[in-house]
GROMACS .gro file of C-alpha atoms in nm:
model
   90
    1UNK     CA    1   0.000   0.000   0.000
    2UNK     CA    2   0.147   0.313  -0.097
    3UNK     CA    3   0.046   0.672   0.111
    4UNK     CA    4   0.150   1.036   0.109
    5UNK     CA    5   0.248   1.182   0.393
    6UNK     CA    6   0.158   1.573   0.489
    7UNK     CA    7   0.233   1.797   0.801
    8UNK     CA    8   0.027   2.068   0.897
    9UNK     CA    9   0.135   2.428   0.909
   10UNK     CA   10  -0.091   2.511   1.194
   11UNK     CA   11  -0.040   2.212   1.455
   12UNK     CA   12   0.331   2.127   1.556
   13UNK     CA   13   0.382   1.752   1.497
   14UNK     CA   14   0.045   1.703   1.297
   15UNK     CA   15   0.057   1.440   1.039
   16UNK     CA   16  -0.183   1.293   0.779
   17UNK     CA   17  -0.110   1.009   0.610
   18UNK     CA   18  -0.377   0.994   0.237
   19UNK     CA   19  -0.438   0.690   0.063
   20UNK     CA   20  -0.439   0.935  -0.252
   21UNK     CA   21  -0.265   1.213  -0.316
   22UNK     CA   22  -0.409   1.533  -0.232
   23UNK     CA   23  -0.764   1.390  -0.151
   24UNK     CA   24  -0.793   1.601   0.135
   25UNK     CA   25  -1.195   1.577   0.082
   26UNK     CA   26  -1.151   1.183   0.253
   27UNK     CA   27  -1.065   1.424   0.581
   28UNK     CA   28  -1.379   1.541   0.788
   29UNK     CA   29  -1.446   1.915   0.740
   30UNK     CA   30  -1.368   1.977   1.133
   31UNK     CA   31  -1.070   1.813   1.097
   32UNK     CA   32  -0.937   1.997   0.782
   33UNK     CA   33  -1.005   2.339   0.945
   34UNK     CA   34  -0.802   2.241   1.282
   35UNK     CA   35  -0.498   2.120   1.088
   36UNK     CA   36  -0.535   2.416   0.842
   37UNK     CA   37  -0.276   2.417   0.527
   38UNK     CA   38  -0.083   2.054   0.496
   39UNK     CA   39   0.258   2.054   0.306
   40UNK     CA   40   0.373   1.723   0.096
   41UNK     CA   41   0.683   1.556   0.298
   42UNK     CA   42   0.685   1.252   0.194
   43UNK     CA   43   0.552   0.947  -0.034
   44UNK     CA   44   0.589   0.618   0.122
   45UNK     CA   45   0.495   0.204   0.041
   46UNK     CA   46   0.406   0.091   0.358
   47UNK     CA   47   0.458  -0.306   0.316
   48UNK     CA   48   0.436  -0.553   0.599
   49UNK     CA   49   0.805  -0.487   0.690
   50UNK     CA   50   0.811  -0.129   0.675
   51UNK     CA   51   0.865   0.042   1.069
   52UNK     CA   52   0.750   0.370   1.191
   53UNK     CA   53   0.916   0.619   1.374
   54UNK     CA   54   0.608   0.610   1.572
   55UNK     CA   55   0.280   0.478   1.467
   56UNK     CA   56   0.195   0.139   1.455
   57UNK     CA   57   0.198   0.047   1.008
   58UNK     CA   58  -0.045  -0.193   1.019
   59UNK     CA   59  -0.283   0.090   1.235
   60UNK     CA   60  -0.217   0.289   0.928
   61UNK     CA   61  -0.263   0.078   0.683
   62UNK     CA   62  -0.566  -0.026   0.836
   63UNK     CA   63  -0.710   0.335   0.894
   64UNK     CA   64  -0.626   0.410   0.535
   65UNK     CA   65  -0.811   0.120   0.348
   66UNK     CA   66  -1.123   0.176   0.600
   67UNK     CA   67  -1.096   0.570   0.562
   68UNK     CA   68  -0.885   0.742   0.329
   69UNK     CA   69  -0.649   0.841   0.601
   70UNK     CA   70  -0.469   0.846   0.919
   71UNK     CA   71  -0.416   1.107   1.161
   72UNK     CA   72  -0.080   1.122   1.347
   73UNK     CA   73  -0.116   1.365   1.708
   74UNK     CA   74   0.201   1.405   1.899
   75UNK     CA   75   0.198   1.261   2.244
   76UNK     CA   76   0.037   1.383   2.525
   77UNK     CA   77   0.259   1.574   2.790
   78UNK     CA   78   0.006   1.591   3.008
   79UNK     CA   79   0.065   1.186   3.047
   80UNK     CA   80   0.403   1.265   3.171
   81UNK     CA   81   0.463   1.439   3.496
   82UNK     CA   82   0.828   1.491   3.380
   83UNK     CA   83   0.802   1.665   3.071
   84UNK     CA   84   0.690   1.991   3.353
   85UNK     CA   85   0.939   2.247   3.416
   86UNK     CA   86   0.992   2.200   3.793
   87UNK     CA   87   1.226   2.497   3.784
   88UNK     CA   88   1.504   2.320   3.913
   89UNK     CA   89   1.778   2.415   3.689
   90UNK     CA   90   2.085   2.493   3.824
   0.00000   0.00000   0.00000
């Protein structure tokens, strides 16, 4: 399965993977207007022994046969009590 990979100019760390390129009418209307303008980065196959950075390929490949896409959110800090600034720098 072959995708196209865009960032969004609006949210840091937004990605959306298309099955097509430049079908951005697959992606909900609420979801276009949050992530505003996307910018082409990349073109990928994503075969059975392709690996991530970090999303799960067969999630994507799953979410772009059932879909059209796949939405890729950075993580939570919230999650992580560390990630705070404590203010402990010396």
């Amino acid at each position: 399965m072959h995708t196209y990979v865009y960032k969004s100019l609006r949210k840091a760390d937004t990605y959306v993977y298309l099955a097509r390129r430049d079908d951005f009418e697959c992606l909900p209307v609420p979801v276009r207007e949050q992530l505003g303008r996307l910018e082409f980065v990349l073109d990928v196959a994503l075969t059975p022994e392709r690996r991530l950075a970090s999303q799960d390929p067969q999630q994507v490949r799953d979410n772009l046969a059932a879909r059209g896409f796949h939405l890729q959110v950075p993580p939570s800090t919230a999650a992580d009590p560390m990630t705070e600034d404590w203010g402990t720098d010396a």
